[in-house]
Short mmCIF file of N, CA and C in Angstrom, two decimals:
data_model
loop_
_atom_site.label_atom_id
_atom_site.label_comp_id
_atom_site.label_asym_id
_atom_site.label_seq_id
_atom_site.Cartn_x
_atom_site.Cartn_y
_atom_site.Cartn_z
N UNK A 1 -5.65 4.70 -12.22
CA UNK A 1 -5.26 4.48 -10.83
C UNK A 1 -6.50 4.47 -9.96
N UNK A 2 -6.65 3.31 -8.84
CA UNK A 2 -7.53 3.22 -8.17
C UNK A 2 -7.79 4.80 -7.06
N UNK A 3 -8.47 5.34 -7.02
CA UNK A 3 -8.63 6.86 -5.86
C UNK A 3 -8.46 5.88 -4.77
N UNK A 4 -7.29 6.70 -4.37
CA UNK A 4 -6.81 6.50 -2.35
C UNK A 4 -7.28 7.37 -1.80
N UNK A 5 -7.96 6.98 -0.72
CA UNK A 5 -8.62 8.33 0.08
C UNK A 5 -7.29 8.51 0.86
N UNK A 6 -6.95 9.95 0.90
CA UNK A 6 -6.49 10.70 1.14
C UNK A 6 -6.20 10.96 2.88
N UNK A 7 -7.13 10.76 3.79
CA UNK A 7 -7.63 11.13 5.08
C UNK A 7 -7.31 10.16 5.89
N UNK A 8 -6.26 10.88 6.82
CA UNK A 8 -5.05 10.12 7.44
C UNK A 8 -3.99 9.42 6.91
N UNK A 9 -3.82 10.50 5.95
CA UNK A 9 -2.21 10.31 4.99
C UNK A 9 -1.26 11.14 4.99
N UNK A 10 -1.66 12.06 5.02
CA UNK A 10 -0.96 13.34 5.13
C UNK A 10 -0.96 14.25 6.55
N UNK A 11 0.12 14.48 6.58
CA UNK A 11 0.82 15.39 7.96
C UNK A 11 1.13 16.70 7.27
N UNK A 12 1.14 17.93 7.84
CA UNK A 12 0.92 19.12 7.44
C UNK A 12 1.66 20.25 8.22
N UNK A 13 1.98 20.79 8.37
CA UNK A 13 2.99 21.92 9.52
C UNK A 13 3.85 22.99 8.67
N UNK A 14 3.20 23.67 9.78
CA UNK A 14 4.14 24.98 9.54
C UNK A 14 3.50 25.66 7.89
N UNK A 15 4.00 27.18 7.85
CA UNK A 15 3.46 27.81 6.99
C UNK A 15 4.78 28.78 6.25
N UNK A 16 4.48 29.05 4.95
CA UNK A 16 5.61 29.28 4.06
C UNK A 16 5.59 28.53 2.49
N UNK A 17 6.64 28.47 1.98
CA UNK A 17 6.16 27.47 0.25
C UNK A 17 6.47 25.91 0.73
N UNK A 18 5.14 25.73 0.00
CA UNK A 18 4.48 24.25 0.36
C UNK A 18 6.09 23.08 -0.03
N UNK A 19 6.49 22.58 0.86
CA UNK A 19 7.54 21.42 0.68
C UNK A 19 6.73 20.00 0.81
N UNK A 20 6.72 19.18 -0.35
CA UNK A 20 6.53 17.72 -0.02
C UNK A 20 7.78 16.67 0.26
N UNK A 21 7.74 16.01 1.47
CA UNK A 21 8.68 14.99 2.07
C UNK A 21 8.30 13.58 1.74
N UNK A 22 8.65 13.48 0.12
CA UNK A 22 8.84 11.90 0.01
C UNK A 22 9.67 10.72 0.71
N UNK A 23 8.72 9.70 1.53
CA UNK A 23 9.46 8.60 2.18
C UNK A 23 9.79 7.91 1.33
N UNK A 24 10.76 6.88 1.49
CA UNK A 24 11.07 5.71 0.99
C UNK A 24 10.43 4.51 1.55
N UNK A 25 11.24 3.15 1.09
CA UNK A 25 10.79 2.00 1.73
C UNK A 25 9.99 2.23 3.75
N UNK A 26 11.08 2.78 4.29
CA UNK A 26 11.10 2.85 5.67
C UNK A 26 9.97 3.69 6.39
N UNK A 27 9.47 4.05 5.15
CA UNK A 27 7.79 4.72 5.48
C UNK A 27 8.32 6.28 6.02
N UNK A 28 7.27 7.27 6.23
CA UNK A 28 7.10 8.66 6.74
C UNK A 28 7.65 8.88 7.76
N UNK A 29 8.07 7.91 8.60
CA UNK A 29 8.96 8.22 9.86
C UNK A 29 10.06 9.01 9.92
N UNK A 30 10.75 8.65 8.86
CA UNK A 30 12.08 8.89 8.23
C UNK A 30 12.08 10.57 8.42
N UNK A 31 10.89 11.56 8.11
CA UNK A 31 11.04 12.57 8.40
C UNK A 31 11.06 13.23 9.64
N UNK A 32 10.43 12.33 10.60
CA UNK A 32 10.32 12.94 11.89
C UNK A 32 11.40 13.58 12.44
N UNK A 33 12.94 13.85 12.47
CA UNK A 33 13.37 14.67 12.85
C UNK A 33 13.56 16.06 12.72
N UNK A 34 13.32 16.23 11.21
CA UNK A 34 13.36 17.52 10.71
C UNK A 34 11.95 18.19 10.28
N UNK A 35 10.94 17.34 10.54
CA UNK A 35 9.39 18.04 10.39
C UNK A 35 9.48 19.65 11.32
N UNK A 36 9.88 19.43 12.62
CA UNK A 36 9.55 21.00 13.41
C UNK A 36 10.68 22.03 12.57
N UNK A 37 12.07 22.12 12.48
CA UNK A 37 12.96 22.88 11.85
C UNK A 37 12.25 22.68 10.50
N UNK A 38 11.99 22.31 9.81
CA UNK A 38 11.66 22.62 8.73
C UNK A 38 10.03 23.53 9.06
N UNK A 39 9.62 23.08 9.34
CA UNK A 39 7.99 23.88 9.31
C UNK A 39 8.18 25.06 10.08
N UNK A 40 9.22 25.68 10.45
CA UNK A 40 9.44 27.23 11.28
C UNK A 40 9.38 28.33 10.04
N UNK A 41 9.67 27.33 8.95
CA UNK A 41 10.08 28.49 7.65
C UNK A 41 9.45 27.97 5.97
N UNK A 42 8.72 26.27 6.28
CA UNK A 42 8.23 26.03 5.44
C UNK A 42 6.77 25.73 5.49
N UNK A 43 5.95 25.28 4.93
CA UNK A 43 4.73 24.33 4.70
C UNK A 43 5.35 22.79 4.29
N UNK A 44 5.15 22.33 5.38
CA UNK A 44 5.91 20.59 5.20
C UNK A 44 4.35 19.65 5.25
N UNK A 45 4.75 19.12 3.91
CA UNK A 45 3.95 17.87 3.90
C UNK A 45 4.68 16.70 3.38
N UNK A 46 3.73 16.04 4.61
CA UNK A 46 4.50 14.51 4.28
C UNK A 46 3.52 13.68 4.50
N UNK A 47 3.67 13.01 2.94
CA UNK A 47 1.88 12.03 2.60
C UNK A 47 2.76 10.72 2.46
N UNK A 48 1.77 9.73 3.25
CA UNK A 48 1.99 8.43 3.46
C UNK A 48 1.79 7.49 2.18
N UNK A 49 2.48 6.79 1.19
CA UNK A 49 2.50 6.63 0.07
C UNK A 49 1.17 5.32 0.01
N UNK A 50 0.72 4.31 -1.13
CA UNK A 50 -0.43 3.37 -0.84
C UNK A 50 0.67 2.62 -0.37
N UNK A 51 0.15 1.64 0.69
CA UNK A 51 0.40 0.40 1.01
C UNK A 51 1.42 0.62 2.39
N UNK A 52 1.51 1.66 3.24
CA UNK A 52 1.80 1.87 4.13
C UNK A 52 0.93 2.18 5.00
N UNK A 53 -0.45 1.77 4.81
CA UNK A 53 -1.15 1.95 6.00
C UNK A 53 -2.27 0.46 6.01
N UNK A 54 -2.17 -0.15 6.84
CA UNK A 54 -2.44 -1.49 6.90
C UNK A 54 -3.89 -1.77 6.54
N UNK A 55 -5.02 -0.86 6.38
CA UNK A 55 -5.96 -0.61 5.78
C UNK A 55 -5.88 -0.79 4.04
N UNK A 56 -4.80 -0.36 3.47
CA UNK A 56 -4.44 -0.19 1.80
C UNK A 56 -4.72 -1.66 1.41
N UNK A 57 -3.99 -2.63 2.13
CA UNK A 57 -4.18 -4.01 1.75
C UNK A 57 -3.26 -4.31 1.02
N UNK A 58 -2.85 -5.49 0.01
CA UNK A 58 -1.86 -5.55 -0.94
C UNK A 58 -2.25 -4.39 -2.42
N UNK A 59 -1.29 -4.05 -2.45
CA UNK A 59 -1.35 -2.78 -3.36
C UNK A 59 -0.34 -3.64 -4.66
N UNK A 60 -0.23 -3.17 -5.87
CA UNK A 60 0.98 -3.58 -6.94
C UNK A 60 1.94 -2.29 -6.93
N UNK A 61 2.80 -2.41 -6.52
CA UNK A 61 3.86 -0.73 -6.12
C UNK A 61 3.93 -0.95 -8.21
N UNK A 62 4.47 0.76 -8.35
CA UNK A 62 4.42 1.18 -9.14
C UNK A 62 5.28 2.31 -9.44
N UNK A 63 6.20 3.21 -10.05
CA UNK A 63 6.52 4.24 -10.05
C UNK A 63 5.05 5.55 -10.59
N UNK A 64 4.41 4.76 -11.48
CA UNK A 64 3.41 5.55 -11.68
C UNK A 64 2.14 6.16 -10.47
N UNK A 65 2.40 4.81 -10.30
CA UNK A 65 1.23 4.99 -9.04
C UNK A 65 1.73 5.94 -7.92
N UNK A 66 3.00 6.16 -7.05
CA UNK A 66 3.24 6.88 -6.60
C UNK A 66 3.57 8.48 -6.97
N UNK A 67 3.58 8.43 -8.12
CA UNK A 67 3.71 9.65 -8.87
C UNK A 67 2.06 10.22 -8.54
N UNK A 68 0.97 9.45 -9.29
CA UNK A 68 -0.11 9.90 -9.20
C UNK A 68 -0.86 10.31 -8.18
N UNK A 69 0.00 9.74 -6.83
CA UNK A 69 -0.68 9.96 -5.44
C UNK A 69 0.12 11.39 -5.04
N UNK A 70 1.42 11.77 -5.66
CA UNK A 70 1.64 12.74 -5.38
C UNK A 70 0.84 14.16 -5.99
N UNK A 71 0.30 13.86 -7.14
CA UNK A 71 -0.16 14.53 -8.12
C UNK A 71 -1.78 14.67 -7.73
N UNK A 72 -2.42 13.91 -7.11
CA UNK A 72 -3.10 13.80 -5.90
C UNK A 72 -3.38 14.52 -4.87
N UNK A 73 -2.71 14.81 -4.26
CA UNK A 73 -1.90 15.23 -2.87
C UNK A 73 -1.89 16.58 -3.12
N UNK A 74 -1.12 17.17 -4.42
CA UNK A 74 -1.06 18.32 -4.69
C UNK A 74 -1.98 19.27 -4.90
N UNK A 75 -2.90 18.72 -5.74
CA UNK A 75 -4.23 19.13 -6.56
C UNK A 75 -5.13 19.28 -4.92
N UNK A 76 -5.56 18.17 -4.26
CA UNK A 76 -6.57 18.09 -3.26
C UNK A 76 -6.24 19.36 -2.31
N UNK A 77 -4.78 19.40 -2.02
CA UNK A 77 -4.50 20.19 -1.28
C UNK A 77 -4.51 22.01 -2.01
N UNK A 78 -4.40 21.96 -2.90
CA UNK A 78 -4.75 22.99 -3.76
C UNK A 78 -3.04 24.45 -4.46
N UNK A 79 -2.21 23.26 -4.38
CA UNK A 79 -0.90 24.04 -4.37
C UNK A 79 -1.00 23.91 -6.37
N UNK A 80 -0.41 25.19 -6.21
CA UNK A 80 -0.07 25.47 -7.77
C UNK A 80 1.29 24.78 -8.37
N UNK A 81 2.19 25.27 -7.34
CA UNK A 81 3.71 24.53 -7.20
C UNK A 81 3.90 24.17 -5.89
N UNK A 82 5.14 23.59 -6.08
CA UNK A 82 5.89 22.92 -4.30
C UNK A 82 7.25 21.95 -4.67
N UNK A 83 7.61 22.33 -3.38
CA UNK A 83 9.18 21.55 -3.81
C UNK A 83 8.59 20.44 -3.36
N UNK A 84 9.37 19.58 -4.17
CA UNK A 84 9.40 18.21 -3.85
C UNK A 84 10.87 17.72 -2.85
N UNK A 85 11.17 17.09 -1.95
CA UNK A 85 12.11 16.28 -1.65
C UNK A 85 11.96 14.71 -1.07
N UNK A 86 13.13 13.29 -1.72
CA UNK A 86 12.71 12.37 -1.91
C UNK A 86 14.01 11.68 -1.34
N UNK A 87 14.05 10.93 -0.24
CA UNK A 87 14.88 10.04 0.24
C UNK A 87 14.57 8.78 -0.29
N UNK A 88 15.62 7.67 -0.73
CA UNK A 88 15.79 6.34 -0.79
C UNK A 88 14.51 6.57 -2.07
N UNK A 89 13.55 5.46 -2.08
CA UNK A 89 12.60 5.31 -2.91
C UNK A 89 11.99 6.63 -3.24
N UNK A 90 11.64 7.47 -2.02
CA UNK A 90 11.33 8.64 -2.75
C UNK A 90 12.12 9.63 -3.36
N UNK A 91 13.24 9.32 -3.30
CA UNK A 91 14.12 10.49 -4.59
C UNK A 91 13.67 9.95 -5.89
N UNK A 92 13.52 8.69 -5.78
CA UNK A 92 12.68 7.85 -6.84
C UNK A 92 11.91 8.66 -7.95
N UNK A 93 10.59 8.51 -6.75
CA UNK A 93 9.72 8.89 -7.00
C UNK A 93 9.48 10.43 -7.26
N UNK A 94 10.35 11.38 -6.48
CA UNK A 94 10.15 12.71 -7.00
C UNK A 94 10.61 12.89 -8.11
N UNK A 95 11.97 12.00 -8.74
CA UNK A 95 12.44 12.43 -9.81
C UNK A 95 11.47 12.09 -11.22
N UNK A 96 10.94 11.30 -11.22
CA UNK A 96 9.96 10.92 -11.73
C UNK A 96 8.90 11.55 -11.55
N UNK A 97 8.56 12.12 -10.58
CA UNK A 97 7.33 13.72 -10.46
C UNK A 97 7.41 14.49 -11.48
N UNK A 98 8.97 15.26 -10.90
CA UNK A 98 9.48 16.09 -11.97
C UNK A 98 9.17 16.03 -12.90
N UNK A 99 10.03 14.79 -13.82
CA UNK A 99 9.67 14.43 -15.36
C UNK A 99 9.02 14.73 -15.93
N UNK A 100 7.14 14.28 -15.46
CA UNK A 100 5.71 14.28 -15.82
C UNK A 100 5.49 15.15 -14.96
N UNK A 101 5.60 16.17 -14.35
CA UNK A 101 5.07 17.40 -13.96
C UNK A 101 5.56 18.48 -13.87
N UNK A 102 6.66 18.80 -14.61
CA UNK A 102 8.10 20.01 -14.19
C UNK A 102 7.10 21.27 -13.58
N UNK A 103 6.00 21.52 -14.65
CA UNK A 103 5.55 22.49 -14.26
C UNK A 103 5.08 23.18 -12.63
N UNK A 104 4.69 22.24 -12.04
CA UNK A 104 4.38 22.03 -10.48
C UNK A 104 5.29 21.56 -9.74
N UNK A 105 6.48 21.73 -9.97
CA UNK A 105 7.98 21.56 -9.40
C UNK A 105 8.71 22.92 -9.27
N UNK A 106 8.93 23.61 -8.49
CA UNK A 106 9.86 24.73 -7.91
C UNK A 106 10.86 24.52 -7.69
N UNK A 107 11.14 23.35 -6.89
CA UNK A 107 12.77 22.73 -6.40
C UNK A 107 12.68 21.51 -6.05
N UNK A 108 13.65 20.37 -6.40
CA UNK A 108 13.81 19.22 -6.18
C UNK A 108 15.03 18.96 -5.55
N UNK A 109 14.82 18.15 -4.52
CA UNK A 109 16.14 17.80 -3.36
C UNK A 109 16.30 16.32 -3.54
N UNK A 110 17.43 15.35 -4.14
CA UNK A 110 16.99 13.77 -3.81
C UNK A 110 17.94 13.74 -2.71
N UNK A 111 17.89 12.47 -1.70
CA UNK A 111 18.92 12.12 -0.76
C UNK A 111 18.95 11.29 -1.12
N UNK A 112 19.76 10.18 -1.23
CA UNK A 112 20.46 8.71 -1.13
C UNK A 112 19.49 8.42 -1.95
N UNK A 113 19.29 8.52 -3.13
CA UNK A 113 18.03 8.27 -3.98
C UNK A 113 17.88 6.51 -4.02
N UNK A 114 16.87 5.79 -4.02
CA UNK A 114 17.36 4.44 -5.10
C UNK A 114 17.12 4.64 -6.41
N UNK A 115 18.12 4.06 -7.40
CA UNK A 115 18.33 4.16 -8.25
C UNK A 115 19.87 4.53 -8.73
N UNK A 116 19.98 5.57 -7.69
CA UNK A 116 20.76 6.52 -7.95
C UNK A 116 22.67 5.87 -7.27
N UNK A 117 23.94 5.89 -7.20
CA UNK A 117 24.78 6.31 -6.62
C UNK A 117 23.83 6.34 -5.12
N UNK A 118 25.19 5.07 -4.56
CA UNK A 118 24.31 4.91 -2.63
C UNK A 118 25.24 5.68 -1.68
N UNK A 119 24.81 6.52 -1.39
CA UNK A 119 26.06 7.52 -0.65
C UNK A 119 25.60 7.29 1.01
N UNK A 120 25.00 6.20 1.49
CA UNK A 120 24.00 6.15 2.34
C UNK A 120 25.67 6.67 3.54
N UNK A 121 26.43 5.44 4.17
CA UNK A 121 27.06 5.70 5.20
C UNK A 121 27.95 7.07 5.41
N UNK A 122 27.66 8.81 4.48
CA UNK A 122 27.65 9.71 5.02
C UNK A 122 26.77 10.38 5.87
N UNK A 123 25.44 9.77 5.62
CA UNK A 123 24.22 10.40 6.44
C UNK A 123 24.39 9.83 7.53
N UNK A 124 25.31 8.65 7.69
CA UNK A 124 25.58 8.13 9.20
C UNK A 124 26.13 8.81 10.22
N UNK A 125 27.03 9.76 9.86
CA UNK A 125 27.84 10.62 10.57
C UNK A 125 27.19 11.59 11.33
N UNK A 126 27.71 11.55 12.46
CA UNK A 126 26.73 12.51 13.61
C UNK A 126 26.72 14.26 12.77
N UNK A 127 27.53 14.76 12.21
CA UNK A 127 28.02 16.16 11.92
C UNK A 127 26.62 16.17 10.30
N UNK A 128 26.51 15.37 9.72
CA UNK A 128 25.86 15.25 8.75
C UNK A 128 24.27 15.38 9.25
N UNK A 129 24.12 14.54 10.30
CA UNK A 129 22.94 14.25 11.13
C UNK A 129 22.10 15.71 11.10
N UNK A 130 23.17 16.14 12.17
CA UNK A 130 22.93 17.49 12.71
C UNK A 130 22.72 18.44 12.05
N UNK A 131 23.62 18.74 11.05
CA UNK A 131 23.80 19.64 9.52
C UNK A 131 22.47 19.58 8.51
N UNK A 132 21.98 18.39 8.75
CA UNK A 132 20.78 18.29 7.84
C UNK A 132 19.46 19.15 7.47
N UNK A 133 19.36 19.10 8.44
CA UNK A 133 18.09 20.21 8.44
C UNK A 133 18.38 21.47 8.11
N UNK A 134 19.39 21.87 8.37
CA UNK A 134 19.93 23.17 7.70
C UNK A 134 20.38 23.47 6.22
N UNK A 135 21.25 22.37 5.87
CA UNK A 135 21.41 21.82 4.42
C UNK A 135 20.79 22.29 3.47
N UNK A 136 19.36 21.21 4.52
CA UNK A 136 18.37 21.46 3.13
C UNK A 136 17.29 22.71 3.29
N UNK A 137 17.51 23.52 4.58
CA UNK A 137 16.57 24.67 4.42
C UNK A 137 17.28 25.31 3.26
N UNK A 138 18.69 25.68 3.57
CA UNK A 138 19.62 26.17 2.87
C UNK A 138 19.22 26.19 1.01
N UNK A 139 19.38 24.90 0.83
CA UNK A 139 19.35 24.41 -0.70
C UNK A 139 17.88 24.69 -1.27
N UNK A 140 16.72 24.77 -0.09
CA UNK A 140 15.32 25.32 -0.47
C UNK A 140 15.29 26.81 -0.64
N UNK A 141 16.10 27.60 -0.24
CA UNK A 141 16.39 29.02 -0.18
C UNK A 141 17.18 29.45 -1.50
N UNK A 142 17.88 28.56 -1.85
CA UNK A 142 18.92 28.60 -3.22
C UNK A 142 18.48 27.49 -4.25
N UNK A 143 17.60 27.92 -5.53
CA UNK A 143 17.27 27.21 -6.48
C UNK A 143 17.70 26.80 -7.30
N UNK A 144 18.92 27.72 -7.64
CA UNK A 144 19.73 27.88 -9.03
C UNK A 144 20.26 26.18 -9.31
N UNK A 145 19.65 26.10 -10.29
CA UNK A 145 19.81 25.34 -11.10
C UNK A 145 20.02 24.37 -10.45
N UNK A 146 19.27 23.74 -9.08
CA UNK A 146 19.20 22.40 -8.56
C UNK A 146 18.33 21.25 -9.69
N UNK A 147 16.93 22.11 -9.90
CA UNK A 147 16.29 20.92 -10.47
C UNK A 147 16.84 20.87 -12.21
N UNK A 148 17.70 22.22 -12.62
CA UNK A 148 18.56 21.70 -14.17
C UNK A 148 19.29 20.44 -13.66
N UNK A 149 20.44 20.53 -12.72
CA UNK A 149 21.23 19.86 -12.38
C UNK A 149 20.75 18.11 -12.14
N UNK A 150 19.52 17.82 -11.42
CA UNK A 150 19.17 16.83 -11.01
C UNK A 150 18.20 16.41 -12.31
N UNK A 151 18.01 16.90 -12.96
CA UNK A 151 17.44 16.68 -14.42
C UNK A 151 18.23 15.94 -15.33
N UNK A 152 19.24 16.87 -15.63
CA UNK A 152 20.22 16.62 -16.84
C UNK A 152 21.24 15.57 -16.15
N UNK A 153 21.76 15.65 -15.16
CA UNK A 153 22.87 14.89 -14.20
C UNK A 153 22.44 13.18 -14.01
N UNK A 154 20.94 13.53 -13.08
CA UNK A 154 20.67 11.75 -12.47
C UNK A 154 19.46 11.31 -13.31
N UNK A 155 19.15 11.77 -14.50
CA UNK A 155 17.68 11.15 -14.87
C UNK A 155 18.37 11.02 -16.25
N UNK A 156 17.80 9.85 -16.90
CA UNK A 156 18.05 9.49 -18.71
C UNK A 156 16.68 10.46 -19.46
N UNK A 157 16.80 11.00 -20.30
CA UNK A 157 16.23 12.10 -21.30
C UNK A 157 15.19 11.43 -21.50
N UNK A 158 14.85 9.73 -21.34
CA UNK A 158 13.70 9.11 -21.97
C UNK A 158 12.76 9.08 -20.80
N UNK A 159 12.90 9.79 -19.26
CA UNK A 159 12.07 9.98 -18.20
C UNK A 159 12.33 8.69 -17.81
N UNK A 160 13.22 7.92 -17.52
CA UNK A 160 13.12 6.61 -16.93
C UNK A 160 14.73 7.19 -15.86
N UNK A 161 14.47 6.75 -14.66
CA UNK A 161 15.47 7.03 -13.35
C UNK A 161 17.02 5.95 -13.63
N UNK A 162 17.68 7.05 -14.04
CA UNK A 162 19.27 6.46 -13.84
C UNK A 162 19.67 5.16 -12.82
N UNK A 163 19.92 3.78 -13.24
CA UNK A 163 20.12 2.96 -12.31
C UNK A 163 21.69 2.62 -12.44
#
């Protein structure tokens, strides 16, 4: 993998066990509502994947390659473990973290994964909206057997993402 510099990729807040906020297609934005509620009680990072910053240039997307930038990300920043969580492309991509890194995985959250079952028009709902951020502090507070579950449940045994 080509080295992505790192500097002005990553957003950082708040202090507590390190959470990474995988974007999807729709880029890092996607987290901006729940970055402050989440960083009251976590360490939130949310790294801008290659080819979302108009500097990257044409990139070849990859599942590997985004794996490796997470693996990246982790190391530079110097975390031993960290939850991962991955909306749309990035449930993707975390689940595929997992796979090739369980060890540096604490807890895994996917939302509306691609790949996965599209459950998208419940996140539409104002009560869901609102509920969210709590949800998932919630489900970061309670481990039991999320990342067995999202292991054995949405991923095929050969590390390739359930389509």
């Amino acid at each position: 993998m080509k080295k992505i510099d790192l500097k002005n990729r990553i957003t950082i807040k708040g202090k507590g066990q390190p959470v990474v906020l995988a974007h999807g297609m729709a880029g890092p934005k996607v987290w901006e509502p729940i970055i402050e509620q989440l960083s009251e009680h976590f360490t939130v990072i949310v790294p801008t994947f290659p080819g979302y910053i108009e500097t990257d240039g044409v990139i070849q997307y990859s599942d590997e390659l985004y794996v490796d930038f997470l693996e990246e990300v982790r190391i530079k920043l110097g975390y031993e473990q960290w939850c991962v969580i991955g909306i749309s492309m990035g449930g993707r991509t975390v689940l595929n973290y997992a796979l090739q890194h369980e060890k540096r995985v604490t807890r895994i959250i996917v939302i509306d994964s691609a790949g996965l079952n599209n459950f998208s028009p419940m996140f539409t709902l104002p009560i869901i909206k609102k509920l969210a951020p709590k949800l998932i502090a919630k489900m970061l507070t309670n481990s039991k057997n999320v990342k067995k579950l999202a292991l054995e449940d949405l991923v095929y045994k050969e590390g390739s993402i359930a389509s």
